[in-house]
Amino acid sequence: MTARKSGFIVGAVAGAGVACAALAGVGMRMGTAAAEAPAVRTNVASAPAFAPPPGAPMSFADIFEKVSPAVVQINVTSKASPQPLRIPGFEGFDIVPRGKKAPGQGQDGDDGDTPATPKQQSAGSGFFISADGYIVTNNHVVADADDIQVVMKDGRELKATLVGRDEGTDLAVIKVVDPKAKNADFPYVNFENQAKPRVGDWVITIGNPFGLGGTATAGIISAYGRNLQDTTSQFVNYIQIDAPINRGNSGGPSFDIYGRVIGVNSAIYSPSGGSVGIGFAIPADVAEATAKQLIATGKVVRGYIGVSIQDFSAEAAEAMGLKDVKGAIVAEVVAGGPAAKAGLLPDDILVGVNGVKVADRSELTREVSKARPGEIIKMSIIRDGKPRVIDVRSGTRPSENSLAVNDDEQDQDGGGAPSPGKSANQRVDALGLTLAPIDQAARDTYKIDSEIKGLLIAGVKGDSDAGEKGLAKGDVLANINGVAVTSAAEVNAAVASAKKAGRSAVLAKIIRQNRPVFVPLKIAP
């Protein structure tokens, strides 16, 4: 260590000596010979000034000073379920924190009062969108809040109340109601949904990561149109950014280099829980439209047509002879719903909404949700290989919780007249399936509703495409390429027809637990 330190010191001293010698030689006479020599001008090159590349700011400081007063820390207090304490060495026991006993159960001097409800605290971010105190944040920041406190950049702590929240986009609006801020003129920022930054453009985030309020980070727009595996993805095409965001940044804004809000930070991808440079923001146009509805009515109302759909994949399109067709395929139509009243049918392929092409079920849901209840939605569909347009009068979309419950509910009302006598199982080698008629014993065993028609899958060849895609004994094969099948002969005929048309797969409609799903199945040679 000493030698290394000496090396650095000697080098520094030597450098200083050279510099002194250079300075000493400027403007000094070094003897007669030097005086008679022609003058030599020495140009000392200065260090180049820092210059960012075109399009990059010299610093983000001016932008931060401009917009940061509008960004707030949001502290939330909510109820928490009491959790047992686990002490090392007592892994087999749950040590519950001592609380007061319920009335009539007091002992050892307890007064018999009911136990106090435990509280938990969490924190997120938000930003003012108006001078009178409206703040945008994430739904998951304030969803269970009993008390909401806003901390300003200048340190003021102000009470706020929930205005409205939307699970579908994970957005919420709160408002400052603290008497200390009566008639206050709050600093606020604006949404930018016209001049959309390009992938590679700068983005700046400000928020409250890990409780460290007023934290600024910078990066670039990494991608557009990201779908996450959650309920919000059907309404939000996320912006991906690499500006570091962490826990506590939720609800904070992402700015362009002009200080305009281009997104609301909502989620990160992280195996560790910390930033790995992959963050997601809700686009400004979605955030602004949602915030306006929440301020006006306290909730968001979306259009609804009443169908269960899944993506119409490229493999499914090839199986149906509809190359390059994209969209969503109708699995079920809600009885008595808008789609049923308009004449939409299972197996219809939905390819457009009000003249806007849709590539998958998420895009379809987003376009339908834009309609107001009662409006006519023009649904572009393909039925029996032919395009047509069906007018559907939009209903009102139920809450996401209601839809989730309905999806989980299954009709347990079996019964119905027994099917004709059971015949021998028949194999369809081209699909790797063993099929049988659906008799009453099968309906009772696999709980197949009486209205379900088709063929029972009695066996699946493990190394077939059907086996690899998860088809199983007890599933029902309802149709092939939109044509109902009730015998193995009809299935073989449908496969032969697909082969003759030069297709390598067929689209099978499978009923599992009384719910339909479409599965493209490759045809074995």
Short mmCIF file of C-alpha atoms in Angstrom, two decimals:
data_model
loop_
_atom_site.label_atom_id
_atom_site.label_comp_id
_atom_site.label_asym_id
_atom_site.label_seq_id
_atom_site.Cartn_x
_atom_site.Cartn_y
_atom_site.Cartn_z
CA MET A 1 0.00 0.00 0.00
CA THR A 2 2.82 2.39 0.85
CA ALA A 3 4.57 1.82 -2.43
CA ARG A 4 1.39 2.38 -4.38
CA LYS A 5 0.69 5.58 -2.48
CA SER A 6 4.22 6.77 -3.10
CA GLY A 7 3.77 6.12 -6.78
CA PHE A 8 0.72 8.33 -6.96
CA ILE A 9 2.40 11.08 -4.99
CA VAL A 10 5.55 11.02 -7.08
CA GLY A 11 3.62 11.09 -10.28
CA ALA A 12 1.61 14.07 -9.13
CA VAL A 13 4.69 15.93 -8.07
CA ALA A 14 6.43 15.13 -11.32
CA GLY A 15 3.52 16.35 -13.27
CA ALA A 16 3.49 19.58 -11.35
CA GLY A 17 7.21 20.03 -12.07
CA VAL A 18 6.68 19.68 -15.80
CA ALA A 19 3.88 22.18 -15.66
CA CYS A 20 6.09 24.68 -13.82
CA ALA A 21 8.84 24.26 -16.36
CA ALA A 22 6.44 24.95 -19.18
CA LEU A 23 5.18 28.07 -17.50
CA ALA A 24 8.75 29.20 -16.73
CA GLY A 25 9.68 29.01 -20.39
CA VAL A 26 6.97 31.42 -21.43
CA GLY A 27 8.12 35.07 -21.62
CA MET A 28 11.59 34.42 -20.16
CA ARG A 29 15.02 34.84 -21.75
CA MET A 30 17.20 31.76 -21.60
CA GLY A 31 20.52 33.33 -22.62
CA THR A 32 21.93 35.04 -25.72
CA ALA A 33 21.46 32.17 -28.08
CA ALA A 34 17.85 31.78 -27.08
CA ALA A 35 17.29 35.51 -27.47
CA GLU A 36 18.61 35.54 -31.03
CA ALA A 37 16.50 32.56 -32.09
CA PRO A 38 13.26 33.32 -33.90
CA ALA A 39 10.24 33.61 -31.65
CA VAL A 40 8.16 30.47 -31.35
CA ARG A 41 4.43 30.74 -30.51
CA THR A 42 3.12 27.86 -28.38
CA ASN A 43 -0.57 26.99 -28.65
CA VAL A 44 -1.74 25.23 -25.49
CA ALA A 45 -4.79 23.14 -26.29
CA SER A 46 -7.57 23.48 -23.74
CA ALA A 47 -9.79 20.56 -22.72
CA PRO A 48 -12.83 20.26 -24.99
CA ALA A 49 -16.07 21.52 -23.48
CA PHE A 50 -18.72 18.85 -22.80
CA ALA A 51 -21.27 18.79 -25.60
CA PRO A 52 -24.18 16.32 -25.53
CA PRO A 53 -25.28 14.71 -28.78
CA PRO A 54 -28.03 16.38 -30.81
CA GLY A 55 -31.39 16.01 -29.12
CA ALA A 56 -29.97 15.49 -25.64
CA PRO A 57 -30.26 18.22 -22.99
CA MET A 58 -27.14 19.55 -21.26
CA SER A 59 -28.87 18.77 -17.95
CA PHE A 60 -32.28 17.76 -16.61
CA ALA A 61 -31.99 20.26 -13.75
CA ASP A 62 -34.15 22.97 -15.31
CA ILE A 63 -36.90 20.47 -16.12
CA PHE A 64 -36.78 19.04 -12.59
CA GLU A 65 -37.02 22.49 -10.99
CA LYS A 66 -39.99 23.30 -13.19
CA VAL A 67 -42.12 20.20 -12.60
CA SER A 68 -41.02 18.71 -9.27
CA PRO A 69 -43.23 20.96 -7.08
CA ALA A 70 -46.26 19.27 -8.67
CA VAL A 71 -45.12 15.77 -7.66
CA VAL A 72 -46.13 14.51 -4.23
CA GLN A 73 -45.51 11.65 -1.86
CA ILE A 74 -48.69 9.79 -0.86
CA ASN A 75 -48.78 8.13 2.56
CA VAL A 76 -51.62 5.67 3.10
CA THR A 77 -52.91 4.11 6.30
CA SER A 78 -55.10 1.03 5.97
CA LYS A 79 -56.34 -1.94 7.96
CA ALA A 80 -54.09 -4.98 8.18
CA SER A 81 -54.77 -8.55 9.17
CA PRO A 82 -52.79 -9.55 12.27
CA GLN A 83 -49.90 -11.78 11.30
CA PRO A 84 -48.41 -14.37 13.64
CA LEU A 85 -44.84 -13.80 14.75
CA ARG A 86 -42.31 -16.49 13.83
CA ILE A 87 -39.31 -16.76 16.13
CA PRO A 88 -36.18 -18.73 15.16
CA GLY A 89 -36.10 -22.00 17.12
CA PHE A 90 -39.91 -22.05 17.40
CA GLU A 91 -40.66 -22.82 13.76
CA GLY A 92 -43.54 -25.13 14.70
CA PHE A 93 -45.40 -22.46 16.64
CA ASP A 94 -47.25 -19.29 15.70
CA ILE A 95 -46.65 -16.59 18.29
CA VAL A 96 -49.61 -14.20 18.00
CA PRO A 97 -49.15 -10.64 19.28
CA ARG A 98 -51.00 -10.15 22.53
CA GLY A 99 -54.20 -8.16 22.20
CA LYS A 100 -57.21 -7.41 24.33
CA LYS A 101 -59.82 -10.14 24.68
CA ALA A 102 -63.32 -9.95 23.30
CA PRO A 103 -66.14 -8.90 25.64
CA GLY A 104 -66.80 -11.52 28.28
CA GLN A 105 -63.42 -13.17 27.78
CA GLY A 106 -61.26 -10.91 29.88
CA GLN A 107 -58.73 -12.53 32.17
CA ASP A 108 -55.55 -11.74 34.07
CA GLY A 109 -56.70 -8.18 34.58
CA ASP A 110 -57.83 -7.55 31.01
CA ASP A 111 -60.73 -5.15 30.73
CA GLY A 112 -62.60 -7.29 28.17
CA ASP A 113 -62.56 -4.77 25.31
CA THR A 114 -62.41 -5.99 21.72
CA PRO A 115 -58.93 -6.04 20.19
CA ALA A 116 -57.83 -2.98 18.28
CA THR A 117 -57.71 -3.41 14.51
CA PRO A 118 -54.06 -3.38 13.41
CA LYS A 119 -53.00 -0.74 10.92
CA GLN A 120 -50.42 -0.77 8.19
CA GLN A 121 -48.78 2.09 6.34
CA SER A 122 -47.61 2.27 2.74
CA ALA A 123 -46.41 4.98 0.41
CA GLY A 124 -46.57 5.83 -3.26
CA SER A 125 -46.38 8.79 -5.58
CA GLY A 126 -48.75 11.13 -7.39
CA PHE A 127 -48.96 14.50 -9.13
CA PHE A 128 -51.26 17.50 -9.27
CA ILE A 129 -53.25 17.93 -12.49
CA SER A 130 -55.12 21.06 -11.38
CA ALA A 131 -54.57 24.12 -9.24
CA ASP A 132 -57.50 23.20 -6.98
CA GLY A 133 -55.87 20.03 -5.67
CA TYR A 134 -56.76 17.04 -7.86
CA ILE A 135 -53.99 14.43 -7.88
CA VAL A 136 -53.51 11.39 -10.14
CA THR A 137 -51.99 8.21 -8.74
CA ASN A 138 -52.35 4.42 -9.07
CA ASN A 139 -55.41 2.54 -7.89
CA HIS A 140 -53.23 0.04 -6.03
CA VAL A 141 -51.68 2.88 -4.01
CA VAL A 142 -54.98 4.02 -2.47
CA ALA A 143 -57.37 1.08 -3.01
CA ASP A 144 -57.69 0.11 0.67
CA ALA A 145 -56.90 3.47 2.22
CA ASP A 146 -58.52 4.56 5.48
CA ASP A 147 -56.43 7.70 5.61
CA ILE A 148 -54.52 9.50 2.84
CA GLN A 149 -51.82 12.08 3.45
CA VAL A 150 -50.02 14.08 0.78
CA VAL A 151 -46.50 15.37 1.35
CA MET A 152 -45.49 18.35 -0.79
CA LYS A 153 -41.99 19.13 -2.00
CA ASP A 154 -41.76 21.97 0.53
CA GLY A 155 -42.53 19.51 3.35
CA ARG A 156 -46.18 20.41 3.96
CA GLU A 157 -48.33 17.45 5.01
CA LEU A 158 -51.92 17.71 3.80
CA LYS A 159 -54.96 15.50 4.21
CA ALA A 160 -56.53 14.12 1.00
CA THR A 161 -59.62 12.10 0.14
CA LEU A 162 -60.42 9.57 -2.58
CA VAL A 163 -62.37 10.97 -5.54
CA GLY A 164 -62.58 7.77 -7.59
CA ARG A 165 -60.56 4.79 -8.71
CA ASP A 166 -60.54 2.40 -11.65
CA GLU A 167 -59.29 -1.18 -11.40
CA GLY A 168 -59.36 -1.54 -15.19
CA THR A 169 -56.47 0.90 -15.71
CA ASP A 170 -54.99 0.90 -12.19
CA LEU A 171 -55.60 4.64 -11.94
CA ALA A 172 -57.12 6.76 -9.19
CA VAL A 173 -57.78 10.42 -8.42
CA ILE A 174 -57.53 11.94 -4.95
CA LYS A 175 -58.02 15.54 -3.82
CA VAL A 176 -56.45 17.67 -1.10
CA VAL A 177 -59.14 18.62 1.44
CA ASP A 178 -56.95 19.87 4.27
CA PRO A 179 -58.25 23.09 5.91
CA LYS A 180 -54.64 24.31 6.05
CA ALA A 181 -54.64 24.41 2.24
CA LYS A 182 -57.95 26.23 1.79
CA ASN A 183 -57.94 28.34 -1.39
CA ALA A 184 -54.44 27.12 -2.17
CA ASP A 185 -53.17 27.44 -5.73
CA PHE A 186 -51.27 24.19 -6.21
CA PRO A 187 -48.54 23.75 -8.83
CA TYR A 188 -49.68 21.28 -11.48
CA VAL A 189 -48.51 19.64 -14.69
CA ASN A 190 -50.24 18.79 -17.98
CA PHE A 191 -50.70 15.58 -19.92
CA GLU A 192 -49.18 15.36 -23.38
CA ASN A 193 -51.02 12.98 -25.70
CA GLN A 194 -50.45 14.64 -29.06
CA ALA A 195 -46.66 14.92 -29.54
CA LYS A 196 -45.80 11.30 -28.77
CA PRO A 197 -42.09 10.70 -28.02
CA ARG A 198 -40.32 8.12 -30.14
CA VAL A 199 -38.60 5.00 -28.90
CA GLY A 200 -35.16 6.23 -27.87
CA ASP A 201 -36.33 9.68 -26.72
CA TRP A 202 -35.51 10.88 -23.22
CA VAL A 203 -37.88 10.30 -20.31
CA ILE A 204 -37.61 11.68 -16.76
CA THR A 205 -39.41 10.24 -13.74
CA ILE A 206 -40.00 11.81 -10.34
CA GLY A 207 -41.36 9.92 -7.38
CA ASN A 208 -41.02 8.41 -3.96
CA PRO A 209 -38.96 5.19 -4.25
CA PHE A 210 -38.57 3.41 -0.91
CA GLY A 211 -39.88 6.53 0.82
CA LEU A 212 -37.18 8.77 -0.66
CA GLY A 213 -39.46 11.57 -1.85
CA GLY A 214 -38.51 13.93 -4.67
CA THR A 215 -36.25 11.43 -6.42
CA ALA A 216 -35.51 12.10 -10.09
CA THR A 217 -34.28 9.50 -12.58
CA ALA A 218 -33.79 9.60 -16.34
CA GLY A 219 -33.67 7.17 -19.22
CA ILE A 220 -35.29 6.56 -22.57
CA ILE A 221 -38.53 5.24 -24.01
CA SER A 222 -37.71 1.56 -24.56
CA ALA A 223 -40.87 0.37 -26.32
CA TYR A 224 -44.58 0.94 -26.82
CA GLY A 225 -47.53 -1.42 -26.74
CA ARG A 226 -46.47 -3.68 -23.90
CA ASN A 227 -49.16 -5.99 -22.51
CA LEU A 228 -48.72 -7.24 -18.96
CA GLN A 229 -50.26 -10.42 -17.61
CA ASP A 230 -52.88 -8.73 -15.47
CA THR A 231 -56.39 -7.33 -15.72
CA THR A 232 -55.23 -3.86 -16.74
CA SER A 233 -53.60 -5.05 -19.96
CA GLN A 234 -56.92 -5.29 -21.73
CA PHE A 235 -57.35 -1.53 -21.30
CA VAL A 236 -53.73 -0.33 -21.30
CA ASN A 237 -50.95 -0.57 -23.87
CA TYR A 238 -48.05 0.23 -21.57
CA ILE A 239 -45.01 2.35 -22.35
CA GLN A 240 -41.78 0.57 -21.42
CA ILE A 241 -39.06 2.82 -20.00
CA ASP A 242 -35.58 2.21 -18.65
CA ALA A 243 -35.49 5.19 -16.27
CA PRO A 244 -35.04 3.50 -12.87
CA ILE A 245 -38.31 3.17 -10.97
CA ASN A 246 -38.78 1.16 -7.79
CA ARG A 247 -41.33 0.43 -5.12
CA GLY A 248 -42.88 3.72 -4.12
CA ASN A 249 -42.63 5.19 -7.64
CA SER A 250 -46.13 3.84 -8.34
CA GLY A 251 -48.44 6.66 -9.42
CA GLY A 252 -45.63 9.09 -10.19
CA PRO A 253 -45.27 10.83 -13.55
CA SER A 254 -42.95 10.24 -16.48
CA PHE A 255 -42.03 13.46 -18.30
CA ASP A 256 -40.67 14.27 -21.73
CA ILE A 257 -37.83 16.79 -21.99
CA TYR A 258 -40.37 19.62 -22.14
CA GLY A 259 -41.79 18.74 -18.74
CA ARG A 260 -45.04 17.29 -20.07
CA VAL A 261 -46.54 14.15 -18.56
CA ILE A 262 -46.36 11.26 -21.04
CA GLY A 263 -47.19 8.45 -18.63
CA VAL A 264 -48.03 7.31 -15.10
CA ASN A 265 -45.53 4.87 -13.63
CA SER A 266 -47.34 1.70 -12.65
CA ALA A 267 -45.22 -1.46 -12.66
CA ILE A 268 -41.73 -2.89 -12.97
CA TYR A 269 -40.33 -6.18 -14.14
CA SER A 270 -37.88 -7.36 -11.53
CA PRO A 271 -36.77 -10.79 -10.31
CA SER A 272 -35.26 -9.10 -7.24
CA GLY A 273 -37.88 -6.47 -6.44
CA GLY A 274 -35.55 -3.61 -7.39
CA SER A 275 -35.12 -1.77 -10.66
CA VAL A 276 -33.47 -3.72 -13.46
CA GLY A 277 -34.20 -1.09 -16.10
CA ILE A 278 -37.60 -2.42 -17.18
CA GLY A 279 -40.48 -0.24 -16.03
CA PHE A 280 -43.98 0.36 -17.36
CA ALA A 281 -46.06 3.52 -17.53
CA ILE A 282 -49.72 4.06 -18.41
CA PRO A 283 -49.85 6.34 -21.51
CA ALA A 284 -50.98 9.93 -21.00
CA ASP A 285 -54.05 9.68 -23.24
CA VAL A 286 -55.43 6.77 -21.18
CA ALA A 287 -54.56 8.51 -17.90
CA GLU A 288 -56.13 11.82 -18.89
CA ALA A 289 -59.38 10.29 -20.16
CA THR A 290 -59.68 8.12 -17.06
CA ALA A 291 -58.94 11.01 -14.69
CA LYS A 292 -61.59 13.19 -16.32
CA GLN A 293 -64.24 10.48 -15.85
CA LEU A 294 -63.23 9.89 -12.25
CA ILE A 295 -63.41 13.60 -11.42
CA ALA A 296 -66.77 13.96 -13.17
CA THR A 297 -68.55 10.87 -11.85
CA GLY A 298 -66.24 9.02 -9.44
CA LYS A 299 -66.12 5.98 -11.71
CA VAL A 300 -65.30 4.86 -15.24
CA VAL A 301 -68.05 3.55 -17.53
CA ARG A 302 -67.07 1.33 -20.45
CA GLY A 303 -68.84 -0.23 -23.39
CA TYR A 304 -69.77 -3.92 -23.29
CA ILE A 305 -71.10 -6.43 -25.81
CA GLY A 306 -71.23 -9.63 -23.74
CA VAL A 307 -68.95 -12.18 -25.37
CA SER A 308 -66.15 -14.46 -24.20
CA ILE A 309 -63.28 -14.27 -26.67
CA GLN A 310 -59.76 -15.49 -27.26
CA ASP A 311 -57.01 -14.51 -29.69
CA PHE A 312 -57.41 -15.73 -33.25
CA SER A 313 -53.82 -16.84 -33.69
CA ALA A 314 -51.86 -17.23 -36.92
CA GLU A 315 -52.02 -20.98 -36.45
CA ALA A 316 -55.80 -20.82 -36.06
CA ALA A 317 -56.08 -18.61 -39.14
CA GLU A 318 -54.09 -21.11 -41.20
CA ALA A 319 -56.25 -23.94 -39.93
CA MET A 320 -59.38 -22.07 -41.04
CA GLY A 321 -57.91 -21.11 -44.41
CA LEU A 322 -57.89 -17.43 -43.43
CA LYS A 323 -54.23 -16.56 -43.90
CA ASP A 324 -53.17 -13.13 -42.57
CA VAL A 325 -56.50 -12.64 -40.75
CA LYS A 326 -56.02 -11.29 -37.21
CA GLY A 327 -58.53 -10.63 -34.49
CA ALA A 328 -60.45 -12.49 -31.80
CA ILE A 329 -62.75 -15.49 -32.00
CA VAL A 330 -66.02 -15.72 -30.08
CA ALA A 331 -66.04 -18.63 -27.66
CA GLU A 332 -69.30 -17.79 -25.89
CA VAL A 333 -72.11 -15.29 -26.20
CA VAL A 334 -73.73 -14.11 -22.97
CA ALA A 335 -77.41 -15.03 -23.07
CA GLY A 336 -79.60 -11.94 -23.34
CA GLY A 337 -76.55 -9.66 -23.72
CA PRO A 338 -75.98 -7.01 -26.41
CA ALA A 339 -74.08 -9.40 -28.72
CA ALA A 340 -76.74 -12.09 -28.45
CA LYS A 341 -79.49 -9.58 -29.24
CA ALA A 342 -77.54 -8.35 -32.27
CA GLY A 343 -76.99 -11.87 -33.64
CA LEU A 344 -73.31 -12.49 -32.93
CA LEU A 345 -72.60 -16.22 -32.71
CA PRO A 346 -69.95 -18.49 -31.22
CA ASP A 347 -67.15 -19.13 -33.76
CA ASP A 348 -67.55 -15.66 -35.30
CA ILE A 349 -64.17 -14.02 -35.88
CA LEU A 350 -64.09 -10.37 -34.81
CA VAL A 351 -61.64 -8.34 -36.89
CA GLY A 352 -62.69 -4.71 -36.46
CA VAL A 353 -64.61 -2.26 -34.28
CA ASN A 354 -66.12 0.89 -35.79
CA GLY A 355 -63.76 0.63 -38.74
CA VAL A 356 -60.64 0.12 -36.58
CA LYS A 357 -58.82 -3.16 -37.22
CA VAL A 358 -58.04 -5.24 -34.14
CA ALA A 359 -55.21 -7.77 -33.97
CA ASP A 360 -56.13 -9.59 -30.74
CA ARG A 361 -58.63 -9.75 -27.92
CA SER A 362 -56.93 -6.95 -25.93
CA GLU A 363 -57.26 -4.51 -28.82
CA LEU A 364 -60.86 -5.58 -29.35
CA THR A 365 -61.71 -5.05 -25.68
CA ARG A 366 -60.08 -1.61 -25.67
CA GLU A 367 -62.01 -0.49 -28.74
CA VAL A 368 -65.33 -1.79 -27.42
CA SER A 369 -64.71 -0.16 -24.04
CA LYS A 370 -64.47 3.27 -25.70
CA ALA A 371 -68.16 3.16 -26.60
CA ARG A 372 -70.74 4.80 -24.39
CA PRO A 373 -73.59 2.63 -23.18
CA GLY A 374 -76.39 2.78 -25.72
CA GLU A 375 -74.14 3.63 -28.66
CA ILE A 376 -74.13 1.47 -31.78
CA ILE A 377 -70.87 -0.43 -32.28
CA LYS A 378 -70.18 -1.68 -35.78
CA MET A 379 -68.51 -5.07 -35.41
CA SER A 380 -66.61 -6.32 -38.47
CA ILE A 381 -66.68 -10.10 -38.42
CA ILE A 382 -65.92 -13.15 -40.53
CA ARG A 383 -68.55 -15.88 -40.49
CA ASP A 384 -68.34 -19.00 -42.64
CA GLY A 385 -65.33 -17.47 -44.35
CA LYS A 386 -67.22 -14.35 -45.45
CA PRO A 387 -66.93 -10.81 -44.05
CA ARG A 388 -69.92 -8.93 -42.73
CA VAL A 389 -70.75 -6.09 -40.34
CA ILE A 390 -73.14 -6.45 -37.39
CA ASP A 391 -74.47 -3.50 -35.39
CA VAL A 392 -74.37 -4.06 -31.64
CA ARG A 393 -75.92 -1.64 -29.18
CA SER A 394 -73.39 -1.29 -26.38
CA GLY A 395 -74.24 -2.17 -22.82
CA THR A 396 -72.40 -1.14 -19.64
CA ARG A 397 -69.39 -3.21 -18.69
CA PRO A 398 -69.70 -4.78 -15.22
CA SER A 399 -66.91 -4.32 -12.70
CA GLU A 400 -63.79 -6.39 -13.15
CA ASN A 401 -64.53 -8.23 -9.90
CA SER A 402 -68.01 -9.15 -11.13
CA LEU A 403 -66.65 -10.44 -14.40
CA ALA A 404 -64.02 -12.49 -12.59
CA VAL A 405 -66.67 -14.08 -10.36
CA ASN A 406 -68.84 -14.90 -13.35
CA ASP A 407 -65.90 -16.49 -15.13
CA ASP A 408 -65.27 -18.73 -12.12
CA GLU A 409 -68.91 -19.73 -11.69
CA GLN A 410 -69.96 -22.89 -13.47
CA ASP A 411 -73.47 -24.15 -14.11
CA GLN A 412 -73.89 -27.26 -12.00
CA ASP A 413 -77.36 -27.99 -13.39
CA GLY A 414 -76.74 -31.25 -15.22
CA GLY A 415 -79.45 -33.69 -16.19
CA GLY A 416 -81.20 -33.91 -19.50
CA ALA A 417 -82.30 -36.96 -21.42
CA PRO A 418 -79.72 -39.73 -21.73
CA SER A 419 -77.92 -39.99 -25.05
CA PRO A 420 -78.45 -43.01 -27.28
CA GLY A 421 -76.70 -46.19 -26.23
CA LYS A 422 -72.92 -45.97 -26.01
CA SER A 423 -70.96 -47.32 -28.93
CA ALA A 424 -67.34 -48.35 -29.08
CA ASN A 425 -64.68 -45.67 -28.80
CA GLN A 426 -63.22 -44.58 -32.13
CA ARG A 427 -59.77 -43.25 -32.89
CA VAL A 428 -58.87 -40.30 -35.07
CA ASP A 429 -55.20 -40.98 -35.68
CA ALA A 430 -54.63 -37.76 -37.63
CA LEU A 431 -55.34 -35.76 -34.45
CA GLY A 432 -54.14 -38.29 -31.89
CA LEU A 433 -57.57 -38.56 -30.25
CA THR A 434 -59.84 -41.35 -29.11
CA LEU A 435 -63.46 -40.17 -29.23
CA ALA A 436 -66.77 -41.43 -27.87
CA PRO A 437 -70.39 -40.26 -27.78
CA ILE A 438 -71.40 -38.27 -24.71
CA ASP A 439 -73.75 -40.52 -22.75
CA GLN A 440 -75.33 -39.83 -19.38
CA ALA A 441 -72.55 -41.63 -17.54
CA ALA A 442 -70.00 -39.30 -19.16
CA ARG A 443 -72.08 -36.24 -18.26
CA ASP A 444 -72.27 -37.39 -14.64
CA THR A 445 -68.57 -38.31 -14.43
CA TYR A 446 -67.19 -35.16 -16.07
CA LYS A 447 -70.05 -32.82 -15.08
CA ILE A 448 -70.89 -31.96 -18.68
CA ASP A 449 -73.99 -29.79 -19.01
CA SER A 450 -76.93 -31.21 -20.90
CA GLU A 451 -76.77 -28.55 -23.62
CA ILE A 452 -73.15 -29.38 -24.52
CA LYS A 453 -72.99 -31.29 -27.80
CA GLY A 454 -70.10 -33.02 -29.48
CA LEU A 455 -67.78 -35.92 -28.78
CA LEU A 456 -66.16 -36.95 -25.53
CA ILE A 457 -62.37 -37.16 -25.67
CA ALA A 458 -61.77 -40.58 -24.17
CA GLY A 459 -58.02 -40.62 -24.78
CA VAL A 460 -55.15 -38.48 -26.09
CA LYS A 461 -51.94 -39.74 -27.65
CA GLY A 462 -49.16 -38.31 -25.53
CA ASP A 463 -46.76 -37.39 -28.36
CA SER A 464 -49.47 -35.84 -30.55
CA ASP A 465 -50.01 -32.10 -30.99
CA ALA A 466 -53.24 -32.49 -28.99
CA GLY A 467 -51.30 -34.06 -26.13
CA GLU A 468 -48.64 -31.37 -26.18
CA LYS A 469 -51.34 -28.67 -26.09
CA GLY A 470 -52.95 -30.13 -23.02
CA LEU A 471 -56.09 -31.83 -24.31
CA ALA A 472 -57.21 -34.43 -21.83
CA LYS A 473 -59.69 -37.20 -21.13
CA GLY A 474 -63.07 -35.67 -20.27
CA ASP A 475 -62.76 -32.71 -22.65
CA VAL A 476 -65.42 -32.37 -25.33
CA LEU A 477 -64.67 -31.84 -29.03
CA ALA A 478 -67.54 -29.62 -30.19
CA ASN A 479 -66.58 -28.66 -33.73
CA ILE A 480 -63.83 -28.64 -36.32
CA ASN A 481 -63.26 -25.47 -38.36
CA GLY A 482 -66.66 -24.20 -37.30
CA VAL A 483 -68.57 -27.36 -38.27
CA ALA A 484 -70.26 -29.29 -35.45
CA VAL A 485 -69.13 -32.90 -35.07
CA THR A 486 -71.05 -35.75 -33.44
CA SER A 487 -69.14 -38.76 -34.77
CA ALA A 488 -65.57 -39.79 -35.47
CA ALA A 489 -66.53 -40.08 -39.15
CA GLU A 490 -67.42 -36.39 -39.23
CA VAL A 491 -64.11 -35.53 -37.59
CA ASN A 492 -62.19 -37.60 -40.15
CA ALA A 493 -64.14 -35.93 -42.95
CA ALA A 494 -63.28 -32.47 -41.62
CA VAL A 495 -59.60 -33.42 -41.38
CA ALA A 496 -59.64 -34.82 -44.92
CA SER A 497 -61.28 -31.61 -46.19
CA ALA A 498 -58.56 -29.52 -44.52
CA LYS A 499 -55.83 -31.67 -46.04
CA LYS A 500 -57.42 -31.35 -49.49
CA ALA A 501 -57.38 -27.56 -49.08
CA GLY A 502 -53.64 -27.71 -48.35
CA ARG A 503 -53.91 -26.91 -44.65
CA SER A 504 -51.63 -28.42 -42.06
CA ALA A 505 -53.95 -27.96 -39.08
CA VAL A 506 -57.58 -27.69 -38.06
CA LEU A 507 -59.18 -25.38 -35.50
CA ALA A 508 -60.88 -27.45 -32.80
CA LYS A 509 -63.46 -26.04 -30.42
CA ILE A 510 -62.92 -27.77 -27.09
CA ILE A 511 -65.31 -27.61 -24.12
CA ARG A 512 -63.63 -28.03 -20.75
CA GLN A 513 -65.57 -27.60 -17.51
CA ASN A 514 -68.44 -26.30 -19.67
CA ARG A 515 -66.30 -23.43 -21.03
CA PRO A 516 -65.17 -23.28 -24.67
CA VAL A 517 -61.63 -22.75 -25.92
CA PHE A 518 -60.24 -22.89 -29.45
CA VAL A 519 -57.15 -25.01 -30.06
CA PRO A 520 -55.36 -25.31 -33.42
CA LEU A 521 -54.39 -28.96 -33.89
CA LYS A 522 -51.75 -30.08 -36.36
CA ILE A 523 -52.73 -32.86 -38.71
CA ALA A 524 -50.41 -35.84 -38.42
CA PRO A 525 -49.17 -37.28 -41.77
#
